[in-house]
Coordinates of C-alpha atoms (C1' of nucleotides) in Angstrom, one line a residue:
Chain J
X1489 CA 96.6 50.8 -51.9
X1490 CA 94.1 53.1 -53.5
X1491 CA 94.2 56.8 -52.5
X1492 CA 91.1 58.5 -51.1
X1493 CA 89.1 60.5 -53.6
X1494 CA 89.5 64.3 -53.4
X1495 CA 85.9 65.3 -54.0
X1496 CA 82.5 63.8 -53.4
X1497 CA 82.0 63.8 -57.2
X1498 CA 85.1 61.8 -57.7
X1499 CA 84.0 59.3 -55.1
X1500 CA 80.6 58.9 -56.7
X1501 CA 82.2 58.5 -60.1
X1502 CA 84.5 55.8 -58.8
X1503 CA 81.7 53.9 -57.2
X1504 CA 79.5 54.1 -60.3
X1505 CA 82.3 52.7 -62.3
X1506 CA 82.1 49.5 -60.2
X1507 CA 78.4 49.0 -61.1
X1508 CA 77.9 45.7 -62.8
X1509 CA 81.0 44.0 -61.4
X1510 CA 80.6 40.9 -59.3
X1511 CA 82.4 40.9 -56.0
X1512 CA 84.7 38.2 -57.4
X1513 CA 85.7 40.5 -60.3
X1514 CA 86.4 43.3 -58.0
X1515 CA 88.3 41.1 -55.6
X1516 CA 90.4 39.8 -58.4
X1517 CA 91.4 43.3 -59.4
X1518 CA 92.5 44.0 -55.9
X1519 CA 94.2 40.7 -55.3
X1520 CA 91.8 39.8 -52.5
X1521 CA 90.7 36.3 -51.7
X1522 CA 86.9 35.6 -51.9
X1523 CA 85.3 33.6 -49.1
X1524 CA 83.0 30.7 -50.0
X1525 CA 80.3 32.1 -47.8
X1526 CA 79.8 34.9 -45.3
X1527 CA 79.5 32.8 -42.2
X1528 CA 83.0 33.7 -41.0
X1529 CA 83.4 36.9 -43.1
X1530 CA 80.3 38.8 -42.5
X1531 CA 81.8 42.2 -43.2
X1532 CA 83.9 41.1 -46.2
X1533 CA 81.8 42.8 -48.9
X1534 CA 81.8 46.1 -47.1
X1535 CA 85.6 46.0 -46.6
X1536 CA 86.1 45.1 -50.2
X1537 CA 84.2 48.1 -51.4
X1538 CA 86.0 50.4 -48.9
X1539 CA 89.3 49.3 -50.3
X1540 CA 88.2 49.7 -53.9
X1541 CA 87.0 53.2 -53.3
X1542 CA 90.1 54.3 -51.2
X1543 CA 88.4 54.5 -47.8
X1544 CA 90.5 54.9 -44.8
X1545 CA 91.2 51.4 -43.6
X1546 CA 90.4 50.3 -40.1
X1547 CA 87.7 50.9 -37.6
X1548 CA 87.7 54.4 -36.3
X1549 CA 85.0 56.8 -35.0
X1550 CA 85.0 58.9 -38.1
X1551 CA 83.5 58.7 -41.6
X1552 CA 85.0 56.4 -44.1
X1553 CA 86.1 59.4 -46.1
X1554 CA 87.1 61.9 -43.4
X1555 CA 88.1 64.7 -45.8
X1556 CA 84.8 64.5 -47.5
X1557 CA 82.6 63.8 -44.4
X1558 CA 81.1 60.9 -46.3
X1559 CA 80.2 57.4 -44.9
X1560 CA 80.0 54.4 -47.2
X1561 CA 77.5 51.6 -46.7
X1562 CA 76.8 48.6 -48.8
X1563 CA 73.1 47.7 -49.0
X1564 CA 72.2 44.1 -49.8
X1565 CA 69.1 44.1 -52.1
X1566 CA 66.9 41.5 -53.9
X1567 CA 66.5 41.4 -57.7
X1568 CA 63.6 43.8 -57.4
X1569 CA 65.5 46.3 -55.3
X1570 CA 64.3 45.4 -51.8
X1571 CA 66.7 45.6 -48.9
X1572 CA 67.5 42.2 -47.5
X1573 CA 69.1 43.1 -44.3
X1574 CA 68.9 45.9 -41.7
X1575 CA 71.8 48.4 -41.8
X1576 CA 74.1 48.8 -38.8
X1577 CA 74.8 52.5 -38.0
X1578 CA 76.7 52.8 -34.7
X1579 CA 76.8 51.5 -31.2
X1580 CA 74.5 53.1 -28.7
X1581 CA 75.8 55.1 -25.7
X1582 CA 74.7 53.1 -22.7
X1583 CA 75.9 55.5 -20.0
X1584 CA 77.0 59.1 -19.6
X1585 CA 74.6 60.3 -22.2
X1586 CA 72.8 62.8 -20.1
X1587 CA 72.3 66.0 -22.1
X1588 CA 72.9 64.3 -25.4
X1589 CA 70.9 65.8 -28.2
X1590 CA 70.0 64.6 -31.6
X1591 CA 71.8 67.5 -33.3
X1592 CA 75.1 66.4 -31.8
X1593 CA 74.6 62.7 -31.7
X1594 CA 77.1 60.2 -33.2
X1595 CA 74.2 58.6 -35.1
X1596 CA 73.2 61.8 -36.9
X1597 CA 76.8 62.6 -37.8
X1598 CA 77.3 59.1 -39.1
X1599 CA 74.3 59.5 -41.4
X1600 CA 74.9 63.1 -42.4
X1601 CA 76.1 62.1 -45.9
X1602 CA 76.2 58.5 -47.1
X1603 CA 77.4 56.8 -50.2
X1604 CA 75.0 53.9 -50.6
X1605 CA 76.3 51.0 -52.7
X1606 CA 73.5 48.5 -53.4
X1607 CA 74.7 44.9 -53.8
X1608 CA 72.5 42.3 -55.5
X1609 CA 72.7 39.8 -52.7
X1610 CA 70.0 37.2 -52.8
X1611 CA 70.6 34.3 -50.5
X1612 CA 71.4 31.9 -53.2
X1613 CA 74.2 34.1 -54.5
X1614 CA 77.6 33.3 -53.1
X1615 CA 80.0 36.2 -52.2
X1616 CA 81.7 35.7 -55.5
X1617 CA 78.4 35.9 -57.4
X1618 CA 77.0 39.0 -55.7
X1619 CA 76.9 42.0 -58.0
X1620 CA 77.5 45.7 -57.4
X1621 CA 74.7 48.0 -58.2
X1622 CA 74.3 51.7 -58.9
X1623 CA 75.8 53.7 -56.1
X1624 CA 74.4 57.1 -55.0
X1625 CA 75.1 59.9 -52.5
X1626 CA 72.3 60.5 -50.0
X1627 CA 71.4 63.0 -47.4
X1628 CA 68.2 62.5 -45.3
X1629 CA 65.2 64.5 -46.4
X1630 CA 63.6 66.6 -43.6
X1631 CA 60.9 63.9 -43.3
X1632 CA 63.5 61.1 -43.1
X1633 CA 65.5 63.0 -40.5
X1634 CA 62.4 63.6 -38.4
X1635 CA 61.6 59.9 -38.5
X1636 CA 65.1 58.9 -37.4
X1637 CA 65.1 61.6 -34.7
X1638 CA 61.9 60.4 -33.2
X1639 CA 63.1 56.8 -32.9
X1640 CA 66.5 58.0 -31.6
X1641 CA 64.9 60.1 -28.9
X1642 CA 62.5 57.4 -27.8
X1643 CA 65.3 54.8 -27.6
X1644 CA 67.8 57.1 -26.0
X1645 CA 65.2 58.1 -23.3
X1646 CA 64.8 54.5 -22.4
X1647 CA 68.5 54.0 -22.1
X1648 CA 69.1 57.1 -20.1
X1649 CA 66.2 56.3 -17.7
X1650 CA 67.7 52.9 -16.9
X1651 CA 65.2 50.9 -18.9
X1652 CA 67.8 49.0 -20.8
X1653 CA 66.3 45.6 -20.0
X1654 CA 63.0 46.7 -21.5
X1655 CA 64.6 47.5 -24.9
X1656 CA 64.2 45.0 -27.7
X1657 CA 64.2 45.2 -31.5
X1658 CA 60.5 45.7 -31.7
X1659 CA 60.8 49.3 -30.6
X1660 CA 61.4 52.1 -33.1
X1661 CA 59.4 52.6 -36.4
X1662 CA 62.4 53.0 -38.7
X1663 CA 65.4 52.4 -36.5
X1664 CA 65.9 49.8 -33.8
X1665 CA 68.4 48.8 -31.1
X1666 CA 69.8 45.3 -31.3
X1667 CA 72.6 43.4 -29.6
X1668 CA 76.0 44.4 -31.0
X1669 CA 78.8 42.2 -29.7
X1670 CA 81.0 39.2 -30.4
X1671 CA 78.5 37.0 -28.4
X1672 CA 75.9 37.1 -25.7
X1673 CA 78.3 37.0 -22.8
X1674 CA 79.8 40.4 -23.6
X1675 CA 78.7 43.1 -21.2
X1676 CA 79.2 46.8 -20.8
X1677 CA 78.2 49.4 -18.3
X1678 CA 74.7 50.7 -18.6
X1679 CA 72.3 52.8 -16.5
X1680 CA 70.1 50.7 -14.1
X1681 CA 66.5 51.3 -12.9
X1682 CA 67.7 53.4 -10.0
X1683 CA 70.3 55.3 -11.8
X1684 CA 73.1 52.9 -10.8
X1685 CA 75.5 51.3 -13.2
X1686 CA 74.6 47.8 -14.2
X1687 CA 76.0 45.3 -16.7
X1688 CA 74.1 44.9 -19.9
X1689 CA 74.5 43.7 -23.5
X1690 CA 76.0 46.3 -25.8
X1691 CA 73.5 47.5 -28.3
X1692 CA 73.7 49.1 -31.7
X1693 CA 71.4 51.3 -33.8
X1694 CA 70.2 49.5 -37.0
X1695 CA 68.1 51.0 -39.8
X1696 CA 65.1 48.9 -40.6
X1697 CA 64.6 47.7 -44.2
X1698 CA 61.6 50.0 -44.3
X1699 CA 63.9 53.0 -43.9
X1700 CA 66.5 51.9 -46.5
X1701 CA 63.6 51.0 -48.8
X1702 CA 62.5 54.6 -48.4
X1703 CA 66.0 55.8 -49.2
X1704 CA 66.1 53.6 -52.4
X1705 CA 62.7 54.9 -53.5
X1706 CA 63.7 58.5 -53.0
X1707 CA 66.7 57.8 -55.3
X1708 CA 65.3 55.6 -57.9
X1709 CA 61.5 56.2 -57.9
X1710 CA 60.8 59.7 -56.7
X1711 CA 57.1 60.7 -56.3
Chain G
dG946 C1' 88.2 45.2 -24.5
dT947 C1' 85.6 48.2 -28.1
dT948 C1' 84.1 49.6 -32.8
dT949 C1' 84.3 48.7 -37.5
dG950 C1' 82.5 46.0 -41.3
dA951 C1' 78.0 43.3 -41.5
dT952 C1' 75.2 38.5 -42.1
dC953 C1' 73.6 34.3 -39.8
dA954 C1' 70.2 31.3 -37.7
dT955 C1' 65.9 30.4 -36.1
dA956 C1' 61.7 32.1 -33.8
dA957 C1' 57.5 34.2 -34.8
Chain Y
dT462 C1' 58.4 34.7 -45.2
dT463 C1' 60.4 38.2 -42.2
dA464 C1' 62.6 40.2 -38.5
dT465 C1' 64.8 39.6 -34.1
dG466 C1' 68.5 38.2 -31.3
dA467 C1' 73.0 36.3 -31.9
dT468 C1' 77.3 36.1 -33.9
dC469 C1' 82.0 36.5 -36.7
dA470 C1' 86.7 38.7 -38.0
dA471 C1' 89.8 42.5 -38.3
dA472 C1' 91.5 46.9 -36.7
dC473 C1' 92.6 49.5 -33.0

DNA sequence: GTTTGATCATAA
DNA sequence: TTATGATCAAAC
């Protein structure tokens, strides 16, 4: 059991110490078994890094490092540093969100301060072979926050106006809504076309790779 | 049953 | 080749 870091600087330092390790090497240090593929362990890499850094275990509606207000996210990248997957942020409120504002939204709080941990994760690399990259702390620039805010407001308006069935992953320039559930039969309450409650597929906010690419460029190739 | 951690599988 | 829609396991 690794204790949480006391400062953001300590967290960053710990994360940077892991750069260059493969996931197998890190798992070995922590006595954790490595899956042969991700088909039944999709979140394994993220959980491994959380444990290694002393994040609070378990799934709770608060940052991974509550005392620091910092969220950790792994980011699978190619050998030339391009994000290979979208990044899940949080589930979307499907009802009772009247009067919700960007400033107080769960999404904004989740992304307030993020420790990004790039992972070299090309498809031909097994979980064991994937390699930890150079972690960094991030806060959205004014431009980035505006971009997310515009997508959030557009998508939340559709949800609150009962247009849930019209939503698909094509909407949103930098952030999209996609299904987020164990399978397609899972339903939750949502607002219907006439303001009534209807059953709909739970959805989550995901950052497009265009957004995380922007984050990486800001960090590693400014200007 | 819901939210966390995400990647998979295949349509486009 | 890329992105959408679907899915998997653990924690709670």
